[in-house]
Each structure stands twice: as structure tokens, then as C-alpha cells.
Coordinates of C-alpha atoms in Angstrom, one line a residue:
X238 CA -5.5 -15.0 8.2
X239 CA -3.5 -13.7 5.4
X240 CA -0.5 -10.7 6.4
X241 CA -2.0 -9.0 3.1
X242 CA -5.8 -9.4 3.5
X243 CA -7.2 -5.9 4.5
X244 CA -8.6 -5.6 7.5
X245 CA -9.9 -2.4 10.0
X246 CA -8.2 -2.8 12.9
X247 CA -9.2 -0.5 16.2
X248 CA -8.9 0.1 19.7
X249 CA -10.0 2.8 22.2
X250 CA -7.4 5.0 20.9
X251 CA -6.9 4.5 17.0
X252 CA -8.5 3.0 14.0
X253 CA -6.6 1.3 11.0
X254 CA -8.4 1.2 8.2
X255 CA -7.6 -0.2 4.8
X256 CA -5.5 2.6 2.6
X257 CA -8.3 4.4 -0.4
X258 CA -8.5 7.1 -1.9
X259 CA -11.2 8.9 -0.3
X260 CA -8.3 9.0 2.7
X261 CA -6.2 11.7 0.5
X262 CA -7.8 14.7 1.4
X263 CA -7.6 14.6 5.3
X264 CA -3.8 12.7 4.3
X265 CA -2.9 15.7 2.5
X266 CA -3.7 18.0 5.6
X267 CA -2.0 16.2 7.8
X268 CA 1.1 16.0 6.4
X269 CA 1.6 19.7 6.6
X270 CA 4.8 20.4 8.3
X271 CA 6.6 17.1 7.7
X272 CA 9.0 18.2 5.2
X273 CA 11.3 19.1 8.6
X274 CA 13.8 15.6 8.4
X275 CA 15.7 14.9 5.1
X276 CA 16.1 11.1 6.0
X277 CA 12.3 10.4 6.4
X278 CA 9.8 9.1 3.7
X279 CA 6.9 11.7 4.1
X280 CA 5.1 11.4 0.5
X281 CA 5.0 14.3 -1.3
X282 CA 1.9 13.7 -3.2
X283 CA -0.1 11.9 -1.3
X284 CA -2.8 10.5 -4.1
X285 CA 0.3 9.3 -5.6
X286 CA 1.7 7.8 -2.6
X287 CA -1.9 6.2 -2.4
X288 CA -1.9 4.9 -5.9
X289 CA 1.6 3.5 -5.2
X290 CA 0.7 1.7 -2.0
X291 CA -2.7 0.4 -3.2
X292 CA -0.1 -1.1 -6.6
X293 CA 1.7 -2.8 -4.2
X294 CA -1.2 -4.6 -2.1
X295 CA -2.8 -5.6 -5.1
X296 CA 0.5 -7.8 -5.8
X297 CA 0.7 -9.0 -2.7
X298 CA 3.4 -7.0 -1.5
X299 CA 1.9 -4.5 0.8
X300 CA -1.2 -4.3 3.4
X301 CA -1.4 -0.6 4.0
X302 CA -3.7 1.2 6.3
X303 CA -4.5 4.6 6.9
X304 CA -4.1 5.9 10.7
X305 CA -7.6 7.7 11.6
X306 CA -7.7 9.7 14.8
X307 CA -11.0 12.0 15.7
X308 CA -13.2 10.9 12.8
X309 CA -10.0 11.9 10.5
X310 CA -6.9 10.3 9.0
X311 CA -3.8 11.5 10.4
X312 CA -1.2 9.7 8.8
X313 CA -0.1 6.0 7.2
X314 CA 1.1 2.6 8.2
X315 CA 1.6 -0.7 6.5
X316 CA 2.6 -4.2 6.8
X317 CA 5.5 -4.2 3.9
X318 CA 8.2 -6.9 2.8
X319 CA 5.8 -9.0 3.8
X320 CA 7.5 -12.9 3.3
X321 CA 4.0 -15.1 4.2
X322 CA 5.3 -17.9 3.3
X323 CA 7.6 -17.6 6.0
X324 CA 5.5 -15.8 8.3
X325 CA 7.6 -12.8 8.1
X326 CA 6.7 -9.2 8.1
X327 CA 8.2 -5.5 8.5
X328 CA 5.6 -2.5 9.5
X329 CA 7.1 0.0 8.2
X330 CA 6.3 3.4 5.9
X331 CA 4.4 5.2 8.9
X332 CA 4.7 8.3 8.9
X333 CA 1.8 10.5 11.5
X334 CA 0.6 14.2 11.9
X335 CA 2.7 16.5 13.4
X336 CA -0.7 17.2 15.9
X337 CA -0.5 13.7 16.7
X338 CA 3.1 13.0 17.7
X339 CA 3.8 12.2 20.8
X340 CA 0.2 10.8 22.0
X341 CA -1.3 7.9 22.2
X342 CA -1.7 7.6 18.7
X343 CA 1.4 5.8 17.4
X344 CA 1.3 3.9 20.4
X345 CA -1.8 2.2 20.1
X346 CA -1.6 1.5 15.9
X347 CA 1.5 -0.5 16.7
X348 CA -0.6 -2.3 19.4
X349 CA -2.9 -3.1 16.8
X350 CA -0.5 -3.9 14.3
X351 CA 1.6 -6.2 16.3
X352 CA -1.6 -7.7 17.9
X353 CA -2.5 -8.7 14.1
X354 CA 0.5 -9.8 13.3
X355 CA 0.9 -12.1 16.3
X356 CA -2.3 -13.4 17.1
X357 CA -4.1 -13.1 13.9
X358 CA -1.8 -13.9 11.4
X359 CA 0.7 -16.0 13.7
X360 CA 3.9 -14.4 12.5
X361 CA 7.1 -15.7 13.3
X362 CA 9.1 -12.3 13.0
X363 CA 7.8 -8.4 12.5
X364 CA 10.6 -6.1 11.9
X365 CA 11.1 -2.3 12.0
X366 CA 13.8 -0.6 9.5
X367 CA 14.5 3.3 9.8
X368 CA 17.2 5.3 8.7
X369 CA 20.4 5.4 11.1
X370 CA 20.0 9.2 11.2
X371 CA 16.5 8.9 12.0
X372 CA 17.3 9.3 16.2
X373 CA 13.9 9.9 16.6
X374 CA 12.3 7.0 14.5
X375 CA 14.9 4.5 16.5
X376 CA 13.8 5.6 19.7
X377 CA 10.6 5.1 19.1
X378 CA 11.1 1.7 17.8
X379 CA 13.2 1.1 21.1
X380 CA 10.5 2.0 23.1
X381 CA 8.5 -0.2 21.9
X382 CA 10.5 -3.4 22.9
X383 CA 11.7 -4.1 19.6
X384 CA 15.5 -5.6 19.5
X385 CA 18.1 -4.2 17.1
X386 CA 19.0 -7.1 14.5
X387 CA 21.9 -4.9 13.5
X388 CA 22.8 -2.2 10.4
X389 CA 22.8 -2.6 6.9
X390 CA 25.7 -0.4 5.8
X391 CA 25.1 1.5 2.3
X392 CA 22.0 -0.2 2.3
X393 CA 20.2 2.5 -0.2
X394 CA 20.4 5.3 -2.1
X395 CA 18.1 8.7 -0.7
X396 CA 16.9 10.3 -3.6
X397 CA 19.8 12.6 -3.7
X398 CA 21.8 10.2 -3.9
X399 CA 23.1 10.2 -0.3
X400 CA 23.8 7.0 1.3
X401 CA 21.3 5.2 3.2
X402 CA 22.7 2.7 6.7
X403 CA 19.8 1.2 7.8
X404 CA 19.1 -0.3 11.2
X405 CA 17.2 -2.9 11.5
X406 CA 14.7 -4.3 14.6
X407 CA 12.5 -7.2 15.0
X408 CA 10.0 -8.6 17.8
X409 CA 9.9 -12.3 17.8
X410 CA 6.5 -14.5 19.4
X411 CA 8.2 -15.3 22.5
X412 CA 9.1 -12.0 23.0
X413 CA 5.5 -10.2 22.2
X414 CA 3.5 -11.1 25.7
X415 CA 6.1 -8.6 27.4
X416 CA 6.3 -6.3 24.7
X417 CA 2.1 -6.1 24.5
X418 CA 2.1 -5.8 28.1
X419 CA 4.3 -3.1 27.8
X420 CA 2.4 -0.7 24.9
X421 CA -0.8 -1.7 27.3
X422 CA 0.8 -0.3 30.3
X423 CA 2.3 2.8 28.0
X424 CA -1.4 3.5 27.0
X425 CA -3.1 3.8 30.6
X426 CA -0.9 6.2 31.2

């Protein structure tokens, strides 16, 4: 299977379903209260944030999904940068409701997601990119077994114009039986 083909995704605690439109509404609710960290991606308008990522999958670019908890969408996720030729992926662009931080929630999409990635799709390399600021965001990444690949120094500019350093993580096949084990054991607790 394709990195890009769309594809609902879902396990006890979480469903993925392919990003549309009709998500905006319940996307728009949830991302009440984001606005808190100046080095995250939180969309502003979500329908355009939609438009954008739906763009981008139709050129082959991006396989987003949106993150529904309790019947409702609480947030966003995507397969980005994705290189199939080489088998090569980053999930990246996630961002969650506030209500749903620190659950099972993230948890369990990243299951999903890696499961895909891994087993479905037979990648060779899924990495994980955040903001060097972002403590939060690289602590979460940490946690869930991915390696730090290193920092790219200056390697955007924020829409202020501030510099971005980016650190970069990846989880590699031979590595993904103990990291799956891990998020399985994470979720039955």
C-alpha cells in the first residue's frame, strides 16, 4: 500500500479518518485554547488549514487524517515529507484538543500511524520534527521510542521571522517491535 492512499485507521482508543471538510466544524472547537505556545503550528483557520492539507494530498505530498475521539474530531495528524520511493516518511502537523492532552488519545494515533507505516506500507524510516523550543512536543516524541537524528540549526523562518532549530527523530523497522510493544504497554495502563 501506498504512504499517500487514504485510509481510516482505528483502534479501541482512536479513529484516523481521512482529512474533509465536514471535519471543520468539530476542528474548529477543538482548537480553542491552543493559541498558548508561539513555536507550535495550531492553524488558525481551520477550513483553510483543511483546504491546504487536502492541496497537498492531492499532489502526492501529504496523507492527512483527522483525529476523532467520542464520535468527534479532536485534532489533526498526517503522514507529510513523504519520500515513497524511498519508503520514507515524517508524521508530523499533529496538533490535539486541549481536553484530550495527556490521555490515551495521542498515544494510540501514533500506534496506528506507525502500525501503517511499518506493517502496511513497509517503511524504511518514519521521522518526527518539532521545534527545539517545543519541550513538550520533544518529550512526547521521546516517549515514544523515537531516537534523535540530530538539529537542524536555522532550519526555518516562524512567521515572525524568528528563527526556527529543528530537532529531528526517527524510528527505524528494526527498532519498531520494541517501540510497538512499548505504546501497547503505555495504553493498558
Amino acid at each position: 500500500m501506498l504512504l499517500t492512499e487514504p485510509i481510516a485507521l482505528e483502534n479501541a482508543h482512536v479513529r484516523l479518518e481521512p482529512l474533509e471538510p465536514r471535519h471543520a466544524n468539530d476542528l474548529t472547537a477543538a482548537r480553542e485554547g491552543l493559541d498558548y505556545a508561539w513555536y507550535t503550528s495550531v492553524p488558525v483557520s481551520v477550513p483553510e488549514e483543511i483546504d491546504r492539507r487536502l492541496a497537498e494530498r492531492d499532489a502526492g505530498r501529504m496523507n492527512p487524517w483527522a483525529v476523532v475521539s467520542s464520535g468527534r474530531a479532536v485534532g489533526m495528524t498526517t503522514f507529510c515529507e513523504i519520500d515513497q520511493a524511498n519508503r520514507h516518511v515524517e508524521i508530523g502537523y499533529t496538533w490535539i484538543a486541549r481536553s484530550v492532552q495527556r490521555t490515551a488519545v495521542n498515544t494510540a494515533a501514533k500506534l496506528l500511524l506507525l502500525t501503517h507505516a511499518f506493517e502496511t506500507c513497509d517503511a524504511i524510516a518514519v521521522e518526527f520534527r518539532t521545534h527545539w523550543h517545543n519541550r513538550p512536543s520533544r518529550a512526547a516524541i521521546e516517549r515514544l521510542g523515537a531516537r534523535q537524528d540530530g538539529v537542524l540549526r536555522n532550519h526555518r523562518l516562524g512567521p515572525d521571522g524568528s528563527l526556527r532549530d529543528t530537532v529531528v527523530y526517527s524510528i527505524l523497522p528494526h527498532e519498531w517491535p520494541a517501540v510497538r510493544l512499548g505504546l501497547q504497554r503505555r495504553l493498558e495502563r
